[in-house]
PDB file of C-alpha atoms in Angstrom:
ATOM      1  CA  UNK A   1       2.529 -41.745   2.157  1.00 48.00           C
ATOM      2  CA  UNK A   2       4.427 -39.753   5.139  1.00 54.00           C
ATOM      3  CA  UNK A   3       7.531 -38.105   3.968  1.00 54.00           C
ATOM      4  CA  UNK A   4       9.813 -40.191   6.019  1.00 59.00           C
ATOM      5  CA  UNK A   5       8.864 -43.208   4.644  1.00 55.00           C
ATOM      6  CA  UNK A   6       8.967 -41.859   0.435  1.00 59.00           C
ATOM      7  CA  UNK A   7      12.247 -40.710   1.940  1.00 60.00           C
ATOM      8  CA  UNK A   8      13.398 -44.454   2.752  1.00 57.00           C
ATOM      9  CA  UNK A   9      12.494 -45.687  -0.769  1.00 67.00           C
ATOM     10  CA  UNK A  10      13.932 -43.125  -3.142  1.00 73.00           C
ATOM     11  CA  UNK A  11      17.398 -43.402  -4.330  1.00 82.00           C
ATOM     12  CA  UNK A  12      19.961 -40.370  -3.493  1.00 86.00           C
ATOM     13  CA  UNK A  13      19.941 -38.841  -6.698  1.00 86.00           C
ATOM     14  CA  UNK A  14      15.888 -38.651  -6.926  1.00 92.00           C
ATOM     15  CA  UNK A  15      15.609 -37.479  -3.547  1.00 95.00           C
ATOM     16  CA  UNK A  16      18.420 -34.801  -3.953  1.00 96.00           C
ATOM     17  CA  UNK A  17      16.722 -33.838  -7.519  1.00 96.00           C
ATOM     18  CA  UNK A  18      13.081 -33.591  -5.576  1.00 97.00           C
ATOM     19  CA  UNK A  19      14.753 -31.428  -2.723  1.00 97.00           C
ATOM     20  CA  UNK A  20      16.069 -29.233  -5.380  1.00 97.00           C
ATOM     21  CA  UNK A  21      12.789 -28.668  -6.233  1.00 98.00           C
ATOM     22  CA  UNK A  22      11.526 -28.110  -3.062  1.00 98.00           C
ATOM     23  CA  UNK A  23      14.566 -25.484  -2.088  1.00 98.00           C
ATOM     24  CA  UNK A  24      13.437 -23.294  -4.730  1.00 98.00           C
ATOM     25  CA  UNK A  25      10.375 -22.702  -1.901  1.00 98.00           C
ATOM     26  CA  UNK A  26      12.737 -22.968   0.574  1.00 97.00           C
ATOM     27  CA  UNK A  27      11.649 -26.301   1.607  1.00 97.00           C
ATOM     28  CA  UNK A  28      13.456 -29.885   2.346  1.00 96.00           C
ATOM     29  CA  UNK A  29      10.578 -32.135   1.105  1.00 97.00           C
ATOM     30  CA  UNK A  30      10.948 -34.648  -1.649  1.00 97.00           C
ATOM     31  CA  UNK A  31       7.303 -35.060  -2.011  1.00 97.00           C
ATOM     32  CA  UNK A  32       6.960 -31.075  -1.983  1.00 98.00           C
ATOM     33  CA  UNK A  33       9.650 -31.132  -4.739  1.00 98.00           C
ATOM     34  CA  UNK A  34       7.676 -33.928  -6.856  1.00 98.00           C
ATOM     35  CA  UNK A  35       4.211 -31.885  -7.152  1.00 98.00           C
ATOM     36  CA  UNK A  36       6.319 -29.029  -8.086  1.00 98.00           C
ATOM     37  CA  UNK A  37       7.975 -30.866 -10.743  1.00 98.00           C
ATOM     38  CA  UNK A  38       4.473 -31.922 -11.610  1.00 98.00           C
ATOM     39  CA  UNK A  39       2.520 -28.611 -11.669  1.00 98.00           C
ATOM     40  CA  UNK A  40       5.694 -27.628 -14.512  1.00 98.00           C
ATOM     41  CA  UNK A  41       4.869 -31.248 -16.444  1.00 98.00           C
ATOM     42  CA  UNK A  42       1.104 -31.161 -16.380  1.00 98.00           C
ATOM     43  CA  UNK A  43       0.965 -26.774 -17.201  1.00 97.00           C
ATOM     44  CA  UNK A  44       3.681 -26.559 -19.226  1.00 97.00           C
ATOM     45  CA  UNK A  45       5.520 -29.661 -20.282  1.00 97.00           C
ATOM     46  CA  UNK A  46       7.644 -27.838 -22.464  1.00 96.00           C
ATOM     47  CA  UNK A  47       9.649 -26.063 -19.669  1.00 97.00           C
ATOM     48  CA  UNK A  48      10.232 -29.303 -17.757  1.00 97.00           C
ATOM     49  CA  UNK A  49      13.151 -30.621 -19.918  1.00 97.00           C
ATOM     50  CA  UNK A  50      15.174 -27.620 -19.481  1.00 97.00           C
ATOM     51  CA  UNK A  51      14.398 -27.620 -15.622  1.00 98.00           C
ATOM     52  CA  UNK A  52      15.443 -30.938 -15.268  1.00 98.00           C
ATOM     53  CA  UNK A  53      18.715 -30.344 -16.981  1.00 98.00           C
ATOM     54  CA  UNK A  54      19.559 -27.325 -14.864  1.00 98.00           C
ATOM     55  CA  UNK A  55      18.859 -29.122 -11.970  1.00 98.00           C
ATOM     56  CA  UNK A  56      20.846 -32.414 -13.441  1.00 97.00           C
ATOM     57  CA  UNK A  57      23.717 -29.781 -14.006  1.00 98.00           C
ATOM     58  CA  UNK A  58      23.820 -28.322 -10.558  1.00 97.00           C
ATOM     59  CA  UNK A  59      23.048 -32.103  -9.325  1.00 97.00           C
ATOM     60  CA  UNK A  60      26.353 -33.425 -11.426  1.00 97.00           C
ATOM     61  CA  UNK A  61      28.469 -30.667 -10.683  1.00 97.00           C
ATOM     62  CA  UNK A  62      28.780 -30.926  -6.826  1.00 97.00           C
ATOM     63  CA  UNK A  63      29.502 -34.473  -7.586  1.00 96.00           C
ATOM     64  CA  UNK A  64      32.250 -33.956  -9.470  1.00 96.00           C
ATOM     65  CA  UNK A  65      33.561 -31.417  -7.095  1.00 96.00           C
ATOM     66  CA  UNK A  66      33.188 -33.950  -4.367  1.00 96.00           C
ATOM     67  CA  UNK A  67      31.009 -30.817  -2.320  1.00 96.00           C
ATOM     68  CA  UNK A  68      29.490 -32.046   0.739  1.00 95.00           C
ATOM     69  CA  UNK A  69      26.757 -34.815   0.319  1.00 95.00           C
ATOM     70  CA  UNK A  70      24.291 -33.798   3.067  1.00 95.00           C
ATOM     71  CA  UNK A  71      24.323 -29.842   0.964  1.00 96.00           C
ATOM     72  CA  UNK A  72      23.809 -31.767  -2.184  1.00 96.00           C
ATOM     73  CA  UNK A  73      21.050 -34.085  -0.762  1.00 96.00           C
ATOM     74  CA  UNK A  74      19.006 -31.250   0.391  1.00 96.00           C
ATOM     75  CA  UNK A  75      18.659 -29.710  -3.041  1.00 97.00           C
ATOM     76  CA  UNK A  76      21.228 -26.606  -2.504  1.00 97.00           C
ATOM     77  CA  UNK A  77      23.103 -26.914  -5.744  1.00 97.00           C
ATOM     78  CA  UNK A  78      19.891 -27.893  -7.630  1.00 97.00           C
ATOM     79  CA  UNK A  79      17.288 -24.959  -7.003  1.00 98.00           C
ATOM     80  CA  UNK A  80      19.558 -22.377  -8.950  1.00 98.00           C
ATOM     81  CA  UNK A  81      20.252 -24.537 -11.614  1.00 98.00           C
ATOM     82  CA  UNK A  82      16.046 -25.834 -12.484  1.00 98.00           C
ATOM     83  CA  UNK A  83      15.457 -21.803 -12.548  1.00 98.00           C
ATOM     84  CA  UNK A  84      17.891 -21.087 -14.907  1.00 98.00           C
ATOM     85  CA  UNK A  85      16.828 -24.346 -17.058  1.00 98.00           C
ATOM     86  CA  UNK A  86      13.040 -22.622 -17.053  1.00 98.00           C
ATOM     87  CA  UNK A  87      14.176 -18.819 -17.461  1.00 98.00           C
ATOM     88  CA  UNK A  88      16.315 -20.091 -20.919  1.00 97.00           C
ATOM     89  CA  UNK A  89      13.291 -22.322 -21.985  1.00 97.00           C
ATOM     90  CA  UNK A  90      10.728 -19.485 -21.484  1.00 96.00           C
ATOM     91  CA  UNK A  91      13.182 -16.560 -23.491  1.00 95.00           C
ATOM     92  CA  UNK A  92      14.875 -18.338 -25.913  1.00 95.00           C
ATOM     93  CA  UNK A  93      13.585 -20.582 -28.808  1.00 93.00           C
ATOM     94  CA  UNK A  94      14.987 -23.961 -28.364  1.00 92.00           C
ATOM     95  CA  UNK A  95      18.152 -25.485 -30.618  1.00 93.00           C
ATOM     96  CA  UNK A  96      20.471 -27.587 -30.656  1.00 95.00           C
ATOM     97  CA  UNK A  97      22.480 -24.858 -28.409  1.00 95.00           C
ATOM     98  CA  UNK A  98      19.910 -24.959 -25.483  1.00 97.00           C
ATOM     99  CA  UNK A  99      20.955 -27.748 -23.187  1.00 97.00           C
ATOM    100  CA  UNK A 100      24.858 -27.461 -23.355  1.00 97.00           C
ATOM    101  CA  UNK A 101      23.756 -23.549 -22.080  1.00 97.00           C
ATOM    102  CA  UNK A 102      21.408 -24.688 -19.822  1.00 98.00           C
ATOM    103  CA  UNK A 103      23.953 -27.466 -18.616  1.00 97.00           C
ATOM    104  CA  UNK A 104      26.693 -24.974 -18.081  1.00 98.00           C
ATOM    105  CA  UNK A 105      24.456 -22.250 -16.667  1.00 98.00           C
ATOM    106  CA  UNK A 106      22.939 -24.553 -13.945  1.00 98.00           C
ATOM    107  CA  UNK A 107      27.236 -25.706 -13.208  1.00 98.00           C
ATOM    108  CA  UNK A 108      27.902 -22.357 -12.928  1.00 98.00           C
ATOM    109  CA  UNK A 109      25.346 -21.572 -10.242  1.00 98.00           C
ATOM    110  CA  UNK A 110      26.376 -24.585  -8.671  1.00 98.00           C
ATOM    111  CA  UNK A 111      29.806 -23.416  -7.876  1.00 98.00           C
ATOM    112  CA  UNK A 112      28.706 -20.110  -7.247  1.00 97.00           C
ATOM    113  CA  UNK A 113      26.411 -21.409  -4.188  1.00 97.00           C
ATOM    114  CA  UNK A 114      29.149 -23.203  -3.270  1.00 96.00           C
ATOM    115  CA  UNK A 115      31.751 -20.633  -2.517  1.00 95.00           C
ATOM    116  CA  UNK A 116      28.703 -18.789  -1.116  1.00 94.00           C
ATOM    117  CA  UNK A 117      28.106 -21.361   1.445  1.00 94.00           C
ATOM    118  CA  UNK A 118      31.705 -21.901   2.268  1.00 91.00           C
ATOM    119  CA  UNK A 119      31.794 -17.911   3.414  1.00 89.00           C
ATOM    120  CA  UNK A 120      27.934 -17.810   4.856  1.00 86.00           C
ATOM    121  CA  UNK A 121      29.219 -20.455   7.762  1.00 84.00           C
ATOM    122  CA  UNK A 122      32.408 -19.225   8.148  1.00 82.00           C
ATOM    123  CA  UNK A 123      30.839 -15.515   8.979  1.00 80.00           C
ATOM    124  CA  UNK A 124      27.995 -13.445   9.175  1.00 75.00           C
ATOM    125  CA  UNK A 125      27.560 -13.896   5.107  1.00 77.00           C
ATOM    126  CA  UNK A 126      24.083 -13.079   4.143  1.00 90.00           C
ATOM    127  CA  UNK A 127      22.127 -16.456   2.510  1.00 93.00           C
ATOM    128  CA  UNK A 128      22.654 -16.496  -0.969  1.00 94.00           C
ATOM    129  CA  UNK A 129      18.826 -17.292  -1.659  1.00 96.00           C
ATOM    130  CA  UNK A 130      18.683 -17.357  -5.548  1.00 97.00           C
ATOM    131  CA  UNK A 131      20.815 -14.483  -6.101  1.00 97.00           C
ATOM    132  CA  UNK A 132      22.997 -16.981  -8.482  1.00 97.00           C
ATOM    133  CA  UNK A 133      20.128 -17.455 -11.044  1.00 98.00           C
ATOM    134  CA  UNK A 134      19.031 -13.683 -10.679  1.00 98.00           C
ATOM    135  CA  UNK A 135      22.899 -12.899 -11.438  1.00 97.00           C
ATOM    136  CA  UNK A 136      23.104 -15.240 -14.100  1.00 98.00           C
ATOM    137  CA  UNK A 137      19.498 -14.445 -15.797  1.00 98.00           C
ATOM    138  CA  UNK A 138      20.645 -10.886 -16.157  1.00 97.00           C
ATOM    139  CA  UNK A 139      23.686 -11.304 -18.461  1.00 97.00           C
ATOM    140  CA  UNK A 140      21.626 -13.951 -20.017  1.00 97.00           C
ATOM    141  CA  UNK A 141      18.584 -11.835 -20.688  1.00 96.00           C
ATOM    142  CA  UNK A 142      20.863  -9.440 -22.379  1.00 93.00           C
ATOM    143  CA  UNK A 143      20.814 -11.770 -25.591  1.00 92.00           C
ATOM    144  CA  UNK A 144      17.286 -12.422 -25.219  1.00 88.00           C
ATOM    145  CA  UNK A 145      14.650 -11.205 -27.897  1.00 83.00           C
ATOM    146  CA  UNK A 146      12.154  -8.633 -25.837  1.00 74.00           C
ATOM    147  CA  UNK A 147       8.732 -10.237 -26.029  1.00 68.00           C
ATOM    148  CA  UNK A 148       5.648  -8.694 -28.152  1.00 56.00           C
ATOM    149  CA  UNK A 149       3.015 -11.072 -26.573  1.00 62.00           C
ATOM    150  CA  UNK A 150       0.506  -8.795 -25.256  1.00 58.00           C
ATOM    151  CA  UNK A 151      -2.404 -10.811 -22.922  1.00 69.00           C
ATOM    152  CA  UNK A 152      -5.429  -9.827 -22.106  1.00 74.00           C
ATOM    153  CA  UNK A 153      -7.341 -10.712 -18.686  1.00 80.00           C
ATOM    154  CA  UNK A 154     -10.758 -10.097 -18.205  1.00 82.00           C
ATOM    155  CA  UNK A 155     -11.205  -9.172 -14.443  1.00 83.00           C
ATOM    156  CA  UNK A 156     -13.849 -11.312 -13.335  1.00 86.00           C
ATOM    157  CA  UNK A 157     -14.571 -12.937  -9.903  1.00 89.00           C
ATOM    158  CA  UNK A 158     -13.140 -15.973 -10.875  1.00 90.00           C
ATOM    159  CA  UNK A 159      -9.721 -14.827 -12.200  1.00 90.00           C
ATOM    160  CA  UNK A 160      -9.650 -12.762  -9.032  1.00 92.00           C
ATOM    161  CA  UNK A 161     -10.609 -15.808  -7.376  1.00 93.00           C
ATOM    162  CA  UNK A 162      -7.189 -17.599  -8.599  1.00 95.00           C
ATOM    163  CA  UNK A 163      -4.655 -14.842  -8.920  1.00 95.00           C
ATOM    164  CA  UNK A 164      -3.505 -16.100  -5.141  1.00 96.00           C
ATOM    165  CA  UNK A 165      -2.799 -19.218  -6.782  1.00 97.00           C
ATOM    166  CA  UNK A 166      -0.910 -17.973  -9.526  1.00 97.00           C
ATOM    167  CA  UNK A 167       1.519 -15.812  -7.987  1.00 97.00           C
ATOM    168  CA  UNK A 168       2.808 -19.028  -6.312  1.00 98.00           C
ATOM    169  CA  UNK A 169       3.285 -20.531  -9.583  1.00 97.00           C
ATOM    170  CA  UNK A 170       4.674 -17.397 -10.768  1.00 97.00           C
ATOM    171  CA  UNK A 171       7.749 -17.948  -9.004  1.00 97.00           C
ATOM    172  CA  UNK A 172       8.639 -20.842 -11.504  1.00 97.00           C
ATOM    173  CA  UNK A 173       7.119 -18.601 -14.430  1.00 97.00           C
ATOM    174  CA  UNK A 174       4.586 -20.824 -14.717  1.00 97.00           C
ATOM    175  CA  UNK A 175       0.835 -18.662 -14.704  1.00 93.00           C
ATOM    176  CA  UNK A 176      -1.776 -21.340 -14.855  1.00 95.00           C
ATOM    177  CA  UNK A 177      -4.122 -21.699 -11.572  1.00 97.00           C
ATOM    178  CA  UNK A 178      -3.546 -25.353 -11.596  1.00 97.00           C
ATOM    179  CA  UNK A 179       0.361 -24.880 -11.018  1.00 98.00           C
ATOM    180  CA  UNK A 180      -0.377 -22.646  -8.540  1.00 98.00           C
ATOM    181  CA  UNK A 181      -2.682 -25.710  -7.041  1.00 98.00           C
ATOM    182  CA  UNK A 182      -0.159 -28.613  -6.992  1.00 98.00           C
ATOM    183  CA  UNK A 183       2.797 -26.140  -5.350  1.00 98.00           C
ATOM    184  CA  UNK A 184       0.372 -24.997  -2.868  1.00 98.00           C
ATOM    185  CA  UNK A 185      -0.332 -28.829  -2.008  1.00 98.00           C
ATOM    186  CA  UNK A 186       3.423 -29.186  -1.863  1.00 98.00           C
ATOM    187  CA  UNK A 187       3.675 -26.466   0.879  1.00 98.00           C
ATOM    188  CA  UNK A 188       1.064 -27.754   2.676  1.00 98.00           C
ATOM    189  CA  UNK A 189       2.739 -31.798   2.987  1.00 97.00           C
ATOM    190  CA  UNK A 190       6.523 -30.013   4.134  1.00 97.00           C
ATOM    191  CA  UNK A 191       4.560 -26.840   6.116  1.00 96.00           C
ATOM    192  CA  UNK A 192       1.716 -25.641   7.273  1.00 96.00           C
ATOM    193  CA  UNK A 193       3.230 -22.788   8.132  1.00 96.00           C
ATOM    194  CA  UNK A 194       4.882 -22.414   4.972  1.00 97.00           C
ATOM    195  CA  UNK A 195       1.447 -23.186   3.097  1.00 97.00           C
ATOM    196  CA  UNK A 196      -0.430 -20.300   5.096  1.00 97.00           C
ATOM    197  CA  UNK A 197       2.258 -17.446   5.046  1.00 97.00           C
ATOM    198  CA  UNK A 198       2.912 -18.448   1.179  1.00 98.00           C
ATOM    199  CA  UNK A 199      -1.108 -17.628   0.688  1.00 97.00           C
ATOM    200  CA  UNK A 200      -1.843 -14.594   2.960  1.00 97.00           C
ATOM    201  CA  UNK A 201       1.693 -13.373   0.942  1.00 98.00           C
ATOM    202  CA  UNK A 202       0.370 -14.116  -2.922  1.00 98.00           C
ATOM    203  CA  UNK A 203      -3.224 -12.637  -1.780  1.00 97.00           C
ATOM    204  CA  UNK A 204      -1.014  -9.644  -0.428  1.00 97.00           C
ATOM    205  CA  UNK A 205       0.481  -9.190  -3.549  1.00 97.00           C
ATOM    206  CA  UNK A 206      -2.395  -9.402  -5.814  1.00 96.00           C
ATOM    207  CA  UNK A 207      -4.160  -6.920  -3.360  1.00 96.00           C
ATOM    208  CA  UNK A 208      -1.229  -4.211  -3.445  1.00 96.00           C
ATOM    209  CA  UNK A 209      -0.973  -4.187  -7.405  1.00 95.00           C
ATOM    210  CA  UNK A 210      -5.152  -3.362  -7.499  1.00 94.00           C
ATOM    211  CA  UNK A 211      -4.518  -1.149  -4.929  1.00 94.00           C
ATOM    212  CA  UNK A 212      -2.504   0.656  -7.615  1.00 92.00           C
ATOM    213  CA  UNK A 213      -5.158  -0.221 -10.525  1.00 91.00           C
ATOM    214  CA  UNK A 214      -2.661  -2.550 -11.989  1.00 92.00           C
ATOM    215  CA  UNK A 215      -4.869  -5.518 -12.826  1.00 92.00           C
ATOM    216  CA  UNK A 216      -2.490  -6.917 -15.094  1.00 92.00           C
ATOM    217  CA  UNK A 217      -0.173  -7.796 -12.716  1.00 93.00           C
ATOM    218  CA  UNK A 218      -2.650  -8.760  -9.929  1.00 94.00           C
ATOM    219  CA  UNK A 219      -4.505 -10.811 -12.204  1.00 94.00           C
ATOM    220  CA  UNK A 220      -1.805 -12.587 -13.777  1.00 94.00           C
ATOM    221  CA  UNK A 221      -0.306 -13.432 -10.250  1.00 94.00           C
ATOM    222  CA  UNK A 222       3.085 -11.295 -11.236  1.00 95.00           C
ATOM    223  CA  UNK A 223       2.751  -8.913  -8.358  1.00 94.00           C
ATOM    224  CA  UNK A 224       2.778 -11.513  -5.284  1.00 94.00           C
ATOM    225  CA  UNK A 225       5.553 -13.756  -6.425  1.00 97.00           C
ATOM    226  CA  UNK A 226       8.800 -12.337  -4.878  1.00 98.00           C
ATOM    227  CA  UNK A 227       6.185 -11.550  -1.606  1.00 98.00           C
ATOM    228  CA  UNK A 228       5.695 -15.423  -1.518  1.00 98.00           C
ATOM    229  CA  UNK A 229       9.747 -16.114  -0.840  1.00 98.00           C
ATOM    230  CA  UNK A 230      10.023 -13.618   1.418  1.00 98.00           C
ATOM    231  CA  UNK A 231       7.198 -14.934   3.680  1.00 97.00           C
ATOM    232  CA  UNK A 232       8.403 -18.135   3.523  1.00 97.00           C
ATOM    233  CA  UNK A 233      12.329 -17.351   3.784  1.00 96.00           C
ATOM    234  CA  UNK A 234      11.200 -16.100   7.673  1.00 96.00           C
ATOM    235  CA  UNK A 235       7.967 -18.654   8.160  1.00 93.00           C
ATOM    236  CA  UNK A 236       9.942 -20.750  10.484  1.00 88.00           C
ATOM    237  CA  UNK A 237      10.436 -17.745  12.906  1.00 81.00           C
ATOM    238  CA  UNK A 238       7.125 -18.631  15.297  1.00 78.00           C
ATOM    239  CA  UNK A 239       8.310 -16.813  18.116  1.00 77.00           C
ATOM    240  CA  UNK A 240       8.826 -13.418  15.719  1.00 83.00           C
ATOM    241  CA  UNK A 241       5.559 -13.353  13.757  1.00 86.00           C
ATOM    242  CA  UNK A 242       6.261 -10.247  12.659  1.00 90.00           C
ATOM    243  CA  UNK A 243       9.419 -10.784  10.196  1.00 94.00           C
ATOM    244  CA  UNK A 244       7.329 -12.878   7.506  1.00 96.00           C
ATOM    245  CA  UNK A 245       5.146  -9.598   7.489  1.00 96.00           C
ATOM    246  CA  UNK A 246       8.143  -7.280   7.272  1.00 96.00           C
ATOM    247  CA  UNK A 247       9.151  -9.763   4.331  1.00 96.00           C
ATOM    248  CA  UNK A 248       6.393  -9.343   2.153  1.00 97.00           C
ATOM    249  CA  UNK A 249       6.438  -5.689   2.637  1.00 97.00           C
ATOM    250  CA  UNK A 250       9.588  -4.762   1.615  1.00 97.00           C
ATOM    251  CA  UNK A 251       9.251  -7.494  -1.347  1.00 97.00           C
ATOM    252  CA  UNK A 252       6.506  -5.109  -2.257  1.00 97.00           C
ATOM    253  CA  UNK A 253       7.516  -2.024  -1.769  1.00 96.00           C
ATOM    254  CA  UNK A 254      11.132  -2.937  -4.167  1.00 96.00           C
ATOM    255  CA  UNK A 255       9.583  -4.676  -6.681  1.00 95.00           C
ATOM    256  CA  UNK A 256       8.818  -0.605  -8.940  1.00 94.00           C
ATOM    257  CA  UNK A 257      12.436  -0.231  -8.404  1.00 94.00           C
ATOM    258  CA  UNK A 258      13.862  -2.626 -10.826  1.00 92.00           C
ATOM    259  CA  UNK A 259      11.350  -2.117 -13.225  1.00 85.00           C
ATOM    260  CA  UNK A 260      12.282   1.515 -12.628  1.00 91.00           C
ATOM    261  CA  UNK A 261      16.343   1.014 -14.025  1.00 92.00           C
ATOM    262  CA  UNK A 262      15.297  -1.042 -16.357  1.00 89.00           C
ATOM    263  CA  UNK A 263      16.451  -4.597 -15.073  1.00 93.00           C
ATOM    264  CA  UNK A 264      14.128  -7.449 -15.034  1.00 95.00           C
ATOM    265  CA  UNK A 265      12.396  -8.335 -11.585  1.00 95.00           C
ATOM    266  CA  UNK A 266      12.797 -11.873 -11.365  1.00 97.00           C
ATOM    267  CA  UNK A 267      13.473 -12.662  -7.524  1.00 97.00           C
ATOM    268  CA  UNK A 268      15.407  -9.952  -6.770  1.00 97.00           C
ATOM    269  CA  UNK A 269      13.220  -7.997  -4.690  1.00 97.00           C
ATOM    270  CA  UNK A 270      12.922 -10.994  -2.614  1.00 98.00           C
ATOM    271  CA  UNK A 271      16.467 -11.495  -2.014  1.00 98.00           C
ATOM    272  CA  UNK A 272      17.037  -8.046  -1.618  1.00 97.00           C
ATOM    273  CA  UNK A 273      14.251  -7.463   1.270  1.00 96.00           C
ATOM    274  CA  UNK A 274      15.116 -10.079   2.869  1.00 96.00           C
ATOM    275  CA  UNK A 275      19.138  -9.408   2.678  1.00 96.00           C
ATOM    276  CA  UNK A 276      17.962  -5.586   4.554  1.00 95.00           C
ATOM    277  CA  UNK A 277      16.205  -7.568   7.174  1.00 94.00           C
ATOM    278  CA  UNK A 278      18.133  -9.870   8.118  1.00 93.00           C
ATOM    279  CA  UNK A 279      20.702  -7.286   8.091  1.00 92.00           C
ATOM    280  CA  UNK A 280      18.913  -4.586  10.207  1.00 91.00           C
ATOM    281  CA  UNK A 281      18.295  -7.664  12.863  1.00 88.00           C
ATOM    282  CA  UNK A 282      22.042  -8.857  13.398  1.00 85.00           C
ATOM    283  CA  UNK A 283      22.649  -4.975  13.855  1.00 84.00           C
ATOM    284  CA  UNK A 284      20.372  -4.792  16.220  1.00 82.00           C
ATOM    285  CA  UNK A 285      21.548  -7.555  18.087  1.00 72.00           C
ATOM    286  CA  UNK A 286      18.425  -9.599  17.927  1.00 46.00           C
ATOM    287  CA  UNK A 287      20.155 -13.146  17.785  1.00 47.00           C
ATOM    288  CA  UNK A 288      17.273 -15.046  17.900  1.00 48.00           C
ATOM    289  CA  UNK A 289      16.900 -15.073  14.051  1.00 45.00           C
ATOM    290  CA  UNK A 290      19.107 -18.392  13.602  1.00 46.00           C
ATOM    291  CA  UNK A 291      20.169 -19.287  10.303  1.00 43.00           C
ATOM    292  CA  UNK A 292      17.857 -21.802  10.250  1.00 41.00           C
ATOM    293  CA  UNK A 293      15.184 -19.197   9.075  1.00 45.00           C
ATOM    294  CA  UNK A 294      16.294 -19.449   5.564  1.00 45.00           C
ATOM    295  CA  UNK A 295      16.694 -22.892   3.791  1.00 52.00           C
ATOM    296  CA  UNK A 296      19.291 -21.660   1.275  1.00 60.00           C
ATOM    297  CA  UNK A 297      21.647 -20.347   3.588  1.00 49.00           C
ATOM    298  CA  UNK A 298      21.574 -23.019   6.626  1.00 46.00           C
ATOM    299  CA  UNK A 299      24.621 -23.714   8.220  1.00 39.00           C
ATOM    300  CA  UNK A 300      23.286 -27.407   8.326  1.00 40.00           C
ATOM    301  CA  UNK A 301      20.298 -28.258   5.348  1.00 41.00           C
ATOM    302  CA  UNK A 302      16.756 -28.208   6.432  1.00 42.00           C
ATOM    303  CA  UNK A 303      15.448 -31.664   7.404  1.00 32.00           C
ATOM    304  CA  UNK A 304      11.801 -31.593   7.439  1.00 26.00           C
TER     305      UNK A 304
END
């Protein structure tokens, strides 16, 4: 079914939910956004009610605040929000305090994107990307119990084989090869672009951490995740090849730095690389990198 046409038959609040989904790729795709959702229900239903309420919250929240309907319809106030819903369901055990958190943690990032957005098209504000959940995930992380689970990966051809396909799923914490599948299949419906770049950057990932005989992280996917959103937050850039590259290696080459002053990873790297780039271009006068490079800071959404 073309994406147009799903488009025509799903009701505002499903296709702004689906986009959300999507945007956390940096894609406008509603059918992108539904395999996502998928790949989290089929590999690890119990992480899709807390992403759906932290999407619901961000959803609900720029309703109530009357924020612009085209921002919510492509998924901006969403993306932040289904993080944060998985990040709380993966660290903390569920109870009867988990969704009212969840609900006003996904809010939260809601309004933060929104003030973000205001300033991003009113200057030369830097995207905000998914610096809300990274914010947010550190002073909720502080509470969280530090985890004992220690796993063991054989490395074989085969888990070689699908490391690629698990640092895509990584993004969404989510480490099984089939995850990795259904988002890759996502990719490929909204971009081909987006599909390649988001492939050559988890293989570039997996093939930096061997290079540094850390087949933990290679294996498990962990070390190409943040490499991923940097290659795609510059994919759309045909003309300047190059800046996807330049994405995944300075995704790479922050990643030991967080780890290094003790704060988790999560996307920061990503953000952060592509925050220097994108600020090294504009100083460099090289006005060809439009803001339409990165979903999540658009001055108009992404229609794809």
């Amino acid at each position: 079914m073309p994406a147009n046409h799903f488009n025509t038959h799903c009701p505002d609040w499903a296709e702004a939910m689906l986009n959300g989904f999507s945007q956390i790729f940096l894609q406008r795709n509603p059918l992108c956004g539904l395999l996502i959702l998928s790949a989290i229900l089929f590999t690890a239903p119990a992480l899709l009610g807390g992403a759906l309420l932290g999407g619901v919250a961000g959803l609900l929240t720029a309703q109530r605040r009357n924020y612009a309907k085209a921002d919510r319809q492509a998924g901006l106030y969403s993306y932040n929000g289904v993080l944060l819903g998985l990040l709380l369901s993966v660290y903390f055990p569920w109870s009867a305090m988990m969704p009212p958190l969840i609900l006003a943690a996904g809010g939260l990032s809601a309004m933060i994107t929104q003030q973000w957005l205001k300033r991003a098209r009113l200057s030369q504000y830097l995207p905000a990307y998914t610096a809300p959940f990274v914010v947010l995930s550190w002073l909720l992380l502080c509470f969280a119990t530090p985890s004992t689970d220690a796993h063991l990966i054989e490395v074989s051809p085969l888990n070689m084989f699908f490391a690629p396909l698990k640092g895509l799923g990584q993004v969404m914490f989510l480490g099984h090869p089939l995850a990795g599948a259904m988002i890759a299949a996502g990719l490929l419906i909204a971009d081909r672009r987006a599909f390649c770049w988001a492939l050559l950057a988890s293989g570039a990932g997996m093939g930096w951490s061997l290079l540094h005989h850390d087949f933990y992280t290679a294996l498990l996917g962990l070390g190409g995740y943040n490499a991923v959103l940097a290659a795609l937050a510059f994919s759309t850039q045909r003309q300047q090849w190059w800046l996807p590259l330049l994405g995944i290696a300075f995704a790479l080459l922050l990643t030991p730095i967080f780890a290094a002053i003790g704060l988790p990873t999560l996307t920061a790297p990503f953000i952060l690389g592509c925050w220097v780039i994108r600020s090294a271009v504009q100083m460099l006068g090289k006005s060809t990198v439009t803001s339409a490079s990165c979903t999540h800071g658009d001055n108009q959404p992404r229609l794809r």
